[in-house]
PDB file of C-alpha atoms in Angstrom:
ATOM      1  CA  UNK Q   1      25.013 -58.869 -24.434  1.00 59.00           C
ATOM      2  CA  UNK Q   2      22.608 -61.483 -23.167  1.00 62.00           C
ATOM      3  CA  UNK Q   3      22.995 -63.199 -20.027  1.00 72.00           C
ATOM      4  CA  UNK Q   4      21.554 -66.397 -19.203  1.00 79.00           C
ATOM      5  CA  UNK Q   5      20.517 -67.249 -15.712  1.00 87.00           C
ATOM      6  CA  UNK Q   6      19.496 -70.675 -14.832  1.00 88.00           C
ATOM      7  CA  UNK Q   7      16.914 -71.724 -12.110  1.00 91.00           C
ATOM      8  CA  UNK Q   8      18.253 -74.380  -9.932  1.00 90.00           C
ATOM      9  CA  UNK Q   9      14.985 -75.796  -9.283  1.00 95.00           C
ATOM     10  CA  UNK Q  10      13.404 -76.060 -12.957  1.00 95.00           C
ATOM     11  CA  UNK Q  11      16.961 -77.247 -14.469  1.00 94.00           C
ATOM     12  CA  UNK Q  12      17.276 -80.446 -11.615  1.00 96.00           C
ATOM     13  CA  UNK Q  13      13.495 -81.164 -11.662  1.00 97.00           C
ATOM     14  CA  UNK Q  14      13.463 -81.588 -15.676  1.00 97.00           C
ATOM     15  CA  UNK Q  15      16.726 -83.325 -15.330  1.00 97.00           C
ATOM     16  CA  UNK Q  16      15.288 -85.512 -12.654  1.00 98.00           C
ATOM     17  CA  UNK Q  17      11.968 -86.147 -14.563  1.00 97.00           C
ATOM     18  CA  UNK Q  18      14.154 -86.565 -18.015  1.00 98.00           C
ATOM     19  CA  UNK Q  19      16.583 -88.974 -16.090  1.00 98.00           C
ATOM     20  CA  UNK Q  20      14.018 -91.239 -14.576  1.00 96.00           C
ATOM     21  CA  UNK Q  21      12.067 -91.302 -17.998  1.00 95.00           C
ATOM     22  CA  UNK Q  22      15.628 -92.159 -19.294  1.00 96.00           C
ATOM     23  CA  UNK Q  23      16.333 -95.245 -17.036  1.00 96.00           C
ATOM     24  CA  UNK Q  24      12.821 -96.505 -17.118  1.00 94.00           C
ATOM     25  CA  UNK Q  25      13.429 -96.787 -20.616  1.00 95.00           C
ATOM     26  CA  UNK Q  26      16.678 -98.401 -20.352  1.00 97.00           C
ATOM     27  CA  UNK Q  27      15.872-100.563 -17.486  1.00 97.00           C
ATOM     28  CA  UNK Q  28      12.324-102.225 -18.490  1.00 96.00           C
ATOM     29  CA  UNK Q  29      12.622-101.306 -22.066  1.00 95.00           C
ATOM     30  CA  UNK Q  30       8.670-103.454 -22.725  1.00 96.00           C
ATOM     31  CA  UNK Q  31       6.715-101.868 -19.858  1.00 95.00           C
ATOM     32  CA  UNK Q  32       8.594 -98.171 -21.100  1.00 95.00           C
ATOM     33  CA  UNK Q  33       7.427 -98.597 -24.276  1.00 95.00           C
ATOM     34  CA  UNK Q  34       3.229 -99.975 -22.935  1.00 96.00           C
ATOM     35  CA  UNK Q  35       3.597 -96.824 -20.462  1.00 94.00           C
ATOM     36  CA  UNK Q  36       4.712 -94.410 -23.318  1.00 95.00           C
ATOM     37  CA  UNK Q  37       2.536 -95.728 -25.614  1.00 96.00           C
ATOM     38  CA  UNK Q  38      -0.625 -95.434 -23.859  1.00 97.00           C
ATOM     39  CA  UNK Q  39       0.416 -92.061 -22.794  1.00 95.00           C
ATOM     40  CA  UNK Q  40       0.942 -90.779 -26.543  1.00 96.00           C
ATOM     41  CA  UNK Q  41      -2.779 -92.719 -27.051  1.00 97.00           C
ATOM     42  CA  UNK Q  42      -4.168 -90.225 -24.394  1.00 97.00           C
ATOM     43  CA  UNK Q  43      -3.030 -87.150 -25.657  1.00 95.00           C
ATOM     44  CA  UNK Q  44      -3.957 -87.609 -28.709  1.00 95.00           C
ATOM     45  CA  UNK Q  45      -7.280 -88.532 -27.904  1.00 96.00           C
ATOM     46  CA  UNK Q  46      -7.446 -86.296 -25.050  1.00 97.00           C
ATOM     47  CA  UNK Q  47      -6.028 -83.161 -27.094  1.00 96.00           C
ATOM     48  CA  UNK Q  48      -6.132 -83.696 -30.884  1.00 96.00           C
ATOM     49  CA  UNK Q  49      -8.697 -81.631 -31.405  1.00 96.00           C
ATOM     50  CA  UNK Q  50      -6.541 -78.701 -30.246  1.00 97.00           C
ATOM     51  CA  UNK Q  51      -4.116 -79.644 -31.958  1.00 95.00           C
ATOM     52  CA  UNK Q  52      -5.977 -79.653 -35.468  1.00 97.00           C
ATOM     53  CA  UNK Q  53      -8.201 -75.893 -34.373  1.00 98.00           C
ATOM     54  CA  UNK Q  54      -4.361 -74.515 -33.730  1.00 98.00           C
ATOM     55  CA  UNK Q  55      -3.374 -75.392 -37.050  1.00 97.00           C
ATOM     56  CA  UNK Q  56      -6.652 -74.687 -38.792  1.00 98.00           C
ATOM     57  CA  UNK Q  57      -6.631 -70.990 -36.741  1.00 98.00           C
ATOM     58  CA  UNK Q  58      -2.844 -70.509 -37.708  1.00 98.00           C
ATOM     59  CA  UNK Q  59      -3.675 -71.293 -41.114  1.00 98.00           C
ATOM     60  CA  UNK Q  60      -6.716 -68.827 -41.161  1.00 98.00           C
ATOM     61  CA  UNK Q  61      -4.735 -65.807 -39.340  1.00 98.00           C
ATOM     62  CA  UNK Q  62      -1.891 -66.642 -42.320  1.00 97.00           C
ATOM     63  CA  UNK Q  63      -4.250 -66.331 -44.737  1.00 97.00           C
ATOM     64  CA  UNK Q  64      -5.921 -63.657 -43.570  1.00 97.00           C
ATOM     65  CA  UNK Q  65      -2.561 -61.470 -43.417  1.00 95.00           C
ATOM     66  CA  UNK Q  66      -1.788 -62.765 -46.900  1.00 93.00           C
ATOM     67  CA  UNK Q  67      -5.055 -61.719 -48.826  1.00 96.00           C
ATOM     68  CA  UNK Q  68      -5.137 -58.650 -46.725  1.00 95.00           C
ATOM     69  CA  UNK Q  69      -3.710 -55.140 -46.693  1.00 93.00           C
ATOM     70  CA  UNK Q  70      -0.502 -56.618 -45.339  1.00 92.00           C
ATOM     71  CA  UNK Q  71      -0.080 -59.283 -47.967  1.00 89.00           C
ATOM     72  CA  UNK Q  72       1.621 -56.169 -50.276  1.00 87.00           C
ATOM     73  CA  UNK Q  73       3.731 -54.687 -47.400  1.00 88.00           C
ATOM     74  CA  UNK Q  74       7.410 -54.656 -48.758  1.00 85.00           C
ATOM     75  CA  UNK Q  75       9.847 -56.284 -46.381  1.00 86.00           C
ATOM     76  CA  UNK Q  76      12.843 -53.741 -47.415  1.00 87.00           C
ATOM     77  CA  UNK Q  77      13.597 -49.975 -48.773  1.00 90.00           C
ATOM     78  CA  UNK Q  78      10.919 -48.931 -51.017  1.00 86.00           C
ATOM     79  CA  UNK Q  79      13.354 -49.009 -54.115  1.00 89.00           C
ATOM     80  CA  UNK Q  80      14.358 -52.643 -53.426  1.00 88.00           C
ATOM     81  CA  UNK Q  81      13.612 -54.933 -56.389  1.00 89.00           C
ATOM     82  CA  UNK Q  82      13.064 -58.796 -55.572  1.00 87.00           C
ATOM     83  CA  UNK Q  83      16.578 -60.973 -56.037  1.00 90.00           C
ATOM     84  CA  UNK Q  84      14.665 -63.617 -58.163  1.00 94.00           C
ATOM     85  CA  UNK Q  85      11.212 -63.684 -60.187  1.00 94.00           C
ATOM     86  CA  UNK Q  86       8.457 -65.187 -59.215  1.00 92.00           C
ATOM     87  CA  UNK Q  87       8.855 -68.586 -60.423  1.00 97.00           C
ATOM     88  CA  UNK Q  88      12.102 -68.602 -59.354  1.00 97.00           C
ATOM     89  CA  UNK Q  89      11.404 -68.295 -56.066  1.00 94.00           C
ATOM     90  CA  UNK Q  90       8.875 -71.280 -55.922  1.00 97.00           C
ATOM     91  CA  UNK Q  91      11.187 -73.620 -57.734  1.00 98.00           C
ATOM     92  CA  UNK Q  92      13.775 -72.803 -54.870  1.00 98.00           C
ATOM     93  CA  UNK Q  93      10.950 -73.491 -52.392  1.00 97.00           C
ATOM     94  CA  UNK Q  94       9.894 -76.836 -54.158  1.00 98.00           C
ATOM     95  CA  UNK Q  95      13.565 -78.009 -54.092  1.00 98.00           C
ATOM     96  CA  UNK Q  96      14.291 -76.882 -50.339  1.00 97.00           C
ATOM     97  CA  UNK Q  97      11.625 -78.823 -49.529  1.00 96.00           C
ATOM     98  CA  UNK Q  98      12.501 -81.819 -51.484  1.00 97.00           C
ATOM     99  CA  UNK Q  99      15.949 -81.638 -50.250  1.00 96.00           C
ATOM    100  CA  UNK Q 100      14.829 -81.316 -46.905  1.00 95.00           C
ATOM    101  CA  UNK Q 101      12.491 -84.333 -47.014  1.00 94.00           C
ATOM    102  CA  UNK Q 102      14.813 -86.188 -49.281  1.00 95.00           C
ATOM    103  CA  UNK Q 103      17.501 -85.706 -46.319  1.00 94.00           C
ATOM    104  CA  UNK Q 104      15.052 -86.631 -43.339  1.00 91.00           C
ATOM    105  CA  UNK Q 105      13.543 -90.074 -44.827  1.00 91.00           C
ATOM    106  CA  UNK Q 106      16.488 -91.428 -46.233  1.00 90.00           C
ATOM    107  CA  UNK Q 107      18.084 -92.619 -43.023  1.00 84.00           C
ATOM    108  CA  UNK Q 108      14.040 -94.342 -42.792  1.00 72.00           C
TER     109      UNK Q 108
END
């Protein structure tokens, strides 16, 4: 069974910073959103470029393990046949994904 211990001192900080964040927000609702926004401006000046190498490198490592000797590795007993074919399996990937972003922007 897994236990969970909490530190005091990381759970009340976060609240604390979360909390102040909160009634900023709530309490000068126009300077919140000039101090948030030029905060979001500077990281994504400051660290977009990480941001687009991680992807790029996860996208390279993926690939790599896909067009490599691991890309045929069977994720089950050696006599296991696949549930669906092929095409199957991408139409059920094209819809999940449609359904998903279907469900997310319609509340836009």
């Amino acid at each position: 069974m897994l236990t969970s211990k909490m530190n005091p001192r990381v759970f009340w900080g976060a609240s604390a910073i979360a909390g102040g964040l909160l009634l900023l927000a709530l309490m000068a609702p126009a300077t919140s959103d000039l101090l948030f926004g030029r905060a979001q401006a500077w990281v994504v000046e400051t660290f977009g470029w990480f941001y687009v190498a991680s992807v790029a490198g996860f996208m390279l490592f993926v690939a790599a393990l896909a067009l490599g000797p691991t890309g045929r590795l069977k994720l089950g007993p050696d006599d296991a046949e696949p549930d669906f074919p092929y095409v199957s399996w991408l139409a059920m990937l094209f819809a999940a994904g449609m359904g998903i972003g279907l469900m997310y922007f319609a509340v836009a």
